[in-house]
mmCIF file of C-alpha atoms in Angstrom:
data_model
loop_
_atom_site.group_PDB
_atom_site.id
_atom_site.type_symbol
_atom_site.label_atom_id
_atom_site.label_comp_id
_atom_site.label_asym_id
_atom_site.label_seq_id
_atom_site.Cartn_x
_atom_site.Cartn_y
_atom_site.Cartn_z
ATOM 1 C CA MET A 17 75.900 51.555 -40.894
ATOM 2 C CA ALA A 18 72.617 50.277 -42.327
ATOM 3 C CA THR A 19 73.200 47.850 -45.203
ATOM 4 C CA GLU A 20 70.951 46.283 -47.836
ATOM 5 C CA MET A 21 71.420 42.943 -49.533
ATOM 6 C CA ALA A 22 69.632 41.235 -52.430
ATOM 7 C CA PHE A 23 69.760 37.486 -52.917
ATOM 8 C CA THR A 24 67.925 34.645 -54.607
ATOM 9 C CA VAL A 25 67.004 31.164 -53.409
ATOM 10 C CA PRO A 26 65.528 28.204 -55.317
ATOM 11 C CA ALA A 27 61.734 28.092 -55.433
ATOM 12 C CA GLU A 28 61.512 24.939 -53.310
ATOM 13 C CA ASP A 29 63.828 26.272 -50.569
ATOM 14 C CA PHE A 30 61.212 28.656 -49.163
ATOM 15 C CA PRO A 31 58.072 27.099 -47.595
ATOM 16 C CA LEU A 32 55.566 28.998 -49.750
ATOM 17 C CA GLY A 33 57.290 27.684 -52.862
ATOM 18 C CA SER A 34 55.212 24.523 -52.650
ATOM 19 C CA ILE A 35 52.443 26.274 -54.625
ATOM 20 C CA PHE A 36 54.555 26.275 -57.771
ATOM 21 C CA GLU A 37 54.198 22.496 -57.990
ATOM 22 C CA ASN A 38 50.464 22.876 -58.682
ATOM 23 C CA VAL A 39 50.225 26.416 -60.098
ATOM 24 C CA PRO A 40 53.545 27.173 -61.797
ATOM 25 C CA GLY A 41 52.309 30.399 -63.416
ATOM 26 C CA VAL A 42 51.613 32.386 -60.233
ATOM 27 C CA THR A 43 53.687 35.050 -58.494
ATOM 28 C CA VAL A 44 53.924 35.155 -54.694
ATOM 29 C CA GLU A 45 54.851 38.423 -52.978
ATOM 30 C CA LEU A 46 55.432 38.835 -49.250
ATOM 31 C CA GLU A 47 54.183 41.909 -47.454
ATOM 32 C CA ARG A 48 56.932 43.923 -45.748
ATOM 33 C CA LEU A 49 58.218 41.638 -43.028
ATOM 34 C CA ILE A 50 60.200 42.479 -39.893
ATOM 35 C CA PRO A 51 61.205 39.133 -38.352
ATOM 36 C CA HIS A 52 61.430 38.933 -34.584
ATOM 37 C CA GLU A 53 60.659 36.424 -31.867
ATOM 38 C CA THR A 54 56.891 37.009 -31.785
ATOM 39 C CA LEU A 55 56.222 37.197 -35.533
ATOM 40 C CA THR A 56 54.545 34.029 -36.803
ATOM 41 C CA ASN A 57 51.837 35.235 -39.206
ATOM 42 C CA PRO A 58 53.174 37.161 -42.206
ATOM 43 C CA TYR A 59 50.823 38.179 -45.006
ATOM 44 C CA PHE A 60 51.486 37.524 -48.667
ATOM 45 C CA TRP A 61 49.844 37.913 -52.079
ATOM 46 C CA VAL A 62 49.355 35.257 -54.736
ATOM 47 C CA ARG A 63 48.801 36.754 -58.193
ATOM 48 C CA GLY A 64 47.790 35.091 -61.430
ATOM 49 C CA ALA A 65 45.896 32.131 -59.992
ATOM 50 C CA GLU A 66 42.770 30.894 -61.751
ATOM 51 C CA THR A 67 41.209 29.068 -58.829
ATOM 52 C CA GLY A 68 39.159 30.284 -55.892
ATOM 53 C CA GLU A 69 40.447 27.459 -53.680
ATOM 54 C CA ILE A 70 43.922 28.944 -53.486
ATOM 55 C CA GLU A 71 44.720 27.555 -50.023
ATOM 56 C CA THR A 72 44.464 23.987 -51.297
ATOM 57 C CA GLU A 73 47.100 24.634 -53.968
ATOM 58 C CA PHE A 74 49.877 24.743 -51.350
ATOM 59 C CA GLU A 75 51.434 21.360 -50.740
ATOM 60 C CA PRO A 76 52.091 20.442 -47.077
ATOM 61 C CA HIS A 77 55.479 21.740 -45.937
ATOM 62 C CA GLU A 78 57.323 21.154 -42.675
ATOM 63 C CA GLY A 79 57.909 24.893 -42.323
ATOM 64 C CA VAL A 80 54.230 25.909 -42.531
ATOM 65 C CA ALA A 81 51.596 25.158 -39.895
ATOM 66 C CA ASP A 82 48.661 26.829 -41.624
ATOM 67 C CA ILE A 83 47.710 29.025 -44.593
ATOM 68 C CA ARG A 84 44.431 30.935 -44.665
ATOM 69 C CA LEU A 85 42.762 33.145 -47.256
ATOM 70 C CA VAL A 86 42.117 36.685 -45.984
ATOM 71 C CA ASP A 87 40.754 38.468 -49.056
ATOM 72 C CA HIS A 88 40.875 38.438 -52.842
ATOM 73 C CA ILE A 89 40.392 40.783 -55.795
ATOM 74 C CA GLU A 90 39.827 38.955 -59.083
ATOM 75 C CA ASP A 91 42.960 36.793 -59.517
ATOM 76 C CA GLU A 92 44.904 38.343 -56.612
ATOM 77 C CA TYR A 93 44.680 36.616 -53.229
ATOM 78 C CA LEU A 94 45.808 37.911 -49.848
ATOM 79 C CA LEU A 95 46.746 35.086 -47.485
ATOM 80 C CA ARG A 96 48.294 34.669 -44.069
ATOM 81 C CA ALA A 97 50.778 31.974 -43.132
ATOM 82 C CA GLU A 98 51.638 30.568 -39.749
ATOM 83 C CA TRP A 99 55.194 29.318 -39.637
ATOM 84 C CA VAL A 100 56.516 26.355 -37.694
ATOM 85 C CA ARG A 101 58.973 28.110 -35.408
ATOM 86 C CA GLU A 102 61.114 25.002 -34.985
ATOM 87 C CA TYR A 103 61.742 24.802 -38.737
ATOM 88 C CA ASP A 104 65.335 25.868 -39.376
ATOM 89 C CA GLY A 105 65.062 27.743 -42.645
ATOM 90 C CA LEU A 106 65.452 31.165 -44.217
ATOM 91 C CA LEU A 107 62.992 32.944 -41.904
ATOM 92 C CA THR A 108 64.834 31.580 -38.893
ATOM 93 C CA ALA A 109 68.076 33.041 -40.200
ATOM 94 C CA LEU A 110 66.404 36.411 -40.845
ATOM 95 C CA SER A 111 64.745 36.402 -37.427
ATOM 96 C CA GLU A 112 67.883 35.534 -35.497
ATOM 97 C CA THR A 113 69.859 38.297 -37.220
ATOM 98 C CA ASN A 114 67.029 40.891 -37.022
ATOM 99 C CA LEU A 115 66.977 41.673 -40.731
ATOM 100 C CA THR A 116 63.999 43.471 -42.273
ATOM 101 C CA VAL A 117 62.576 41.952 -45.464
ATOM 102 C CA LEU A 118 61.993 44.893 -47.815
ATOM 103 C CA SER A 119 60.657 42.672 -50.577
ATOM 104 C CA GLY A 120 60.258 38.975 -51.217
ATOM 105 C CA VAL A 121 58.925 37.773 -54.557
ATOM 106 C CA GLY A 122 58.705 34.188 -55.741
ATOM 107 C CA THR A 123 57.982 32.486 -59.041
ATOM 108 C CA VAL A 124 58.565 28.965 -60.294
ATOM 109 C CA ASP A 125 62.086 30.116 -61.247
ATOM 110 C CA GLY A 126 63.014 31.087 -57.690
ATOM 111 C CA TRP A 127 62.724 33.717 -54.963
ATOM 112 C CA ARG A 128 64.336 37.138 -54.855
ATOM 113 C CA PHE A 129 64.656 38.899 -51.514
ATOM 114 C CA GLU A 130 65.837 42.377 -50.594
ATOM 115 C CA VAL A 131 66.697 42.746 -46.912
ATOM 116 C CA ARG A 132 68.123 45.459 -44.686
ATOM 117 C CA GLY A 133 70.217 45.253 -41.556
ATOM 118 C CA ASP A 134 70.792 48.068 -39.086
ATOM 119 C CA THR A 135 74.504 47.343 -39.263
ATOM 120 C CA GLN A 136 76.961 45.662 -41.613
ATOM 121 C CA GLU A 137 77.582 43.162 -38.834
ATOM 122 C CA ALA A 138 73.938 42.006 -39.018
ATOM 123 C CA ILE A 139 74.336 41.224 -42.714
ATOM 124 C CA ALA A 140 77.616 39.413 -42.015
ATOM 125 C CA GLU A 141 75.954 37.385 -39.254
ATOM 126 C CA PHE A 142 73.162 36.355 -41.634
ATOM 127 C CA ARG A 143 75.703 35.244 -44.234
ATOM 128 C CA THR A 144 77.518 33.195 -41.608
ATOM 129 C CA HIS A 145 74.225 31.607 -40.512
ATOM 130 C CA TYR A 146 73.256 30.333 -43.950
ATOM 131 C CA GLN A 147 76.801 29.252 -44.786
ATOM 132 C CA GLU A 148 76.641 26.942 -41.773
ATOM 133 C CA SER A 149 73.216 25.591 -42.755
ATOM 134 C CA SER A 150 71.737 23.870 -45.794
ATOM 135 C CA ILE A 151 70.176 27.101 -47.162
ATOM 136 C CA SER A 152 71.181 27.717 -50.780
ATOM 137 C CA ILE A 153 71.561 31.481 -51.409
ATOM 138 C CA ASP A 154 72.973 33.437 -54.335
ATOM 139 C CA ILE A 155 73.837 37.021 -53.341
ATOM 140 C CA SER A 156 73.480 39.579 -56.137
ATOM 141 C CA MET A 157 73.983 42.853 -54.265
ATOM 142 C CA VAL A 158 75.286 44.209 -50.959
ATOM 143 C CA HIS A 159 75.671 47.926 -50.301
ATOM 144 C CA ALA A 160 75.629 50.360 -47.408
ATOM 145 C CA LEU A 161 72.866 52.960 -47.306
ATOM 146 C CA LEU A 162 74.563 56.238 -48.093
ATOM 147 C CA PRO A 163 71.873 58.929 -48.383
ATOM 148 C CA ILE A 164 72.471 61.370 -51.221
ATOM 149 C CA GLN A 165 72.165 64.824 -49.682
ATOM 150 C CA GLY A 166 71.017 68.124 -51.116
ATOM 151 C CA ASP A 167 68.576 68.159 -53.996
ATOM 152 C CA SER A 168 68.087 64.382 -53.846
ATOM 153 C CA PHE A 169 66.134 64.648 -50.563
ATOM 154 C CA GLU A 170 68.083 61.841 -48.901
ATOM 155 C CA LEU A 171 67.045 59.190 -51.411
ATOM 156 C CA THR A 172 69.166 56.085 -51.350
ATOM 157 C CA GLU A 173 71.294 55.429 -54.395
ATOM 158 C CA THR A 174 69.046 52.599 -55.625
ATOM 159 C CA GLN A 175 65.860 54.655 -55.147
ATOM 160 C CA ARG A 176 67.316 57.588 -57.060
ATOM 161 C CA GLU A 177 68.513 55.299 -59.863
ATOM 162 C CA ALA A 178 65.054 53.752 -60.240
ATOM 163 C CA LEU A 179 63.187 57.066 -60.181
ATOM 164 C CA VAL A 180 65.525 58.848 -62.585
ATOM 165 C CA LEU A 181 65.608 55.985 -65.087
ATOM 166 C CA ALA A 182 61.806 55.604 -64.964
ATOM 167 C CA TYR A 183 61.484 59.343 -65.632
ATOM 168 C CA GLU A 184 64.011 59.317 -68.475
ATOM 169 C CA ARG A 185 62.338 56.328 -70.138
ATOM 170 C CA GLY A 186 58.912 57.981 -70.017
ATOM 171 C CA TYR A 187 57.338 55.671 -67.445
ATOM 172 C CA PHE A 188 55.552 58.611 -65.794
ATOM 173 C CA ASP A 189 54.316 60.065 -69.088
ATOM 174 C CA THR A 190 50.733 59.808 -70.352
ATOM 175 C CA PRO A 191 50.553 57.544 -72.241
ATOM 176 C CA ARG A 192 53.520 55.669 -70.822
ATOM 177 C CA GLU A 193 56.482 55.252 -73.122
ATOM 178 C CA SER A 194 58.027 52.382 -71.185
ATOM 179 C CA SER A 195 57.047 49.658 -68.717
ATOM 180 C CA LEU A 196 58.235 48.227 -65.427
ATOM 181 C CA GLU A 197 59.352 45.113 -67.290
ATOM 182 C CA VAL A 198 61.628 47.041 -69.657
ATOM 183 C CA ILE A 199 63.105 49.326 -66.988
ATOM 184 C CA ALA A 200 63.648 46.466 -64.525
ATOM 185 C CA ALA A 201 65.503 44.493 -67.211
ATOM 186 C CA GLU A 202 67.744 47.491 -67.879
ATOM 187 C CA ILE A 203 68.671 47.758 -64.194
ATOM 188 C CA GLY A 204 68.930 43.995 -63.820
ATOM 189 C CA ILE A 205 66.246 43.466 -61.162
ATOM 190 C CA THR A 206 62.713 42.031 -61.093
ATOM 191 C CA GLN A 207 59.603 44.083 -61.840
ATOM 192 C CA GLN A 208 58.494 43.636 -58.239
ATOM 193 C CA SER A 209 61.810 44.947 -56.908
ATOM 194 C CA LEU A 210 61.636 47.959 -59.216
ATOM 195 C CA SER A 211 58.067 48.667 -58.131
ATOM 196 C CA SER A 212 59.164 48.492 -54.489
ATOM 197 C CA ARG A 213 62.024 50.945 -55.081
ATOM 198 C CA LEU A 214 59.728 53.387 -56.857
ATOM 199 C CA ARG A 215 57.198 53.242 -54.008
ATOM 200 C CA ARG A 216 59.853 53.847 -51.361
ATOM 201 C CA GLY A 217 61.359 56.658 -53.423
ATOM 202 C CA HIS A 218 57.970 58.296 -53.880
ATOM 203 C CA ARG A 219 57.321 58.041 -50.155
ATOM 204 C CA ARG A 220 60.645 59.731 -49.384
ATOM 205 C CA LEU A 221 60.042 62.531 -51.883
ATOM 206 C CA ILE A 222 56.545 63.203 -50.558
ATOM 207 C CA SER A 223 57.829 63.135 -46.993
ATOM 208 C CA GLU A 224 60.577 65.654 -47.787
ATOM 209 C CA THR A 225 58.576 67.988 -50.019
ATOM 210 C CA LEU A 226 54.815 67.887 -49.413
ATOM 211 C CA THR A 227 54.392 67.225 -45.703
ATOM 212 C CA THR A 228 54.973 69.444 -42.694
ATOM 213 C CA PRO A 229 57.684 68.207 -40.283
#
């Protein structure tokens, strides 16, 4: 059964965390990432930076071969990283256990990841991998994906929770009566994680209601 897990790691324990040494106020967000043997160039966003030379703000790290700027919009920068495949870190553990990274957001306070495995065994294998390595991980959530049938259009429990709470708090009203920050704090997750759940929930609802099979 497909299973999701959320966990945090210290800022310095993920290669891209080196930017926080020079620009502690930024947020780094990975694009959706499906690790496998051939994946070496994931994309990621840096938000809140005040410099156009964003590539130079990353300190050298043994897990990163190269970082290049792809595009930028005001203070948001899209970059691409090339990993050192021999570096035994978090991405290696994710790759070897075939887990999909649903979201990965980092700040100077640490990284929060949400990942999904096709089976519970994949999640268990990942946990065994990091327990045998030097990776420091704090797991905050593990649950099987149990689609809610009927009127919920097969939303996952976490997607439904996020959508319903956002609706009840007036997030979708005009003007808005609440914010991502407030709703995320109520659920106990980051704003980025809440935003990701809302996007996936919206996609599921549109798929089930507005498109033709």
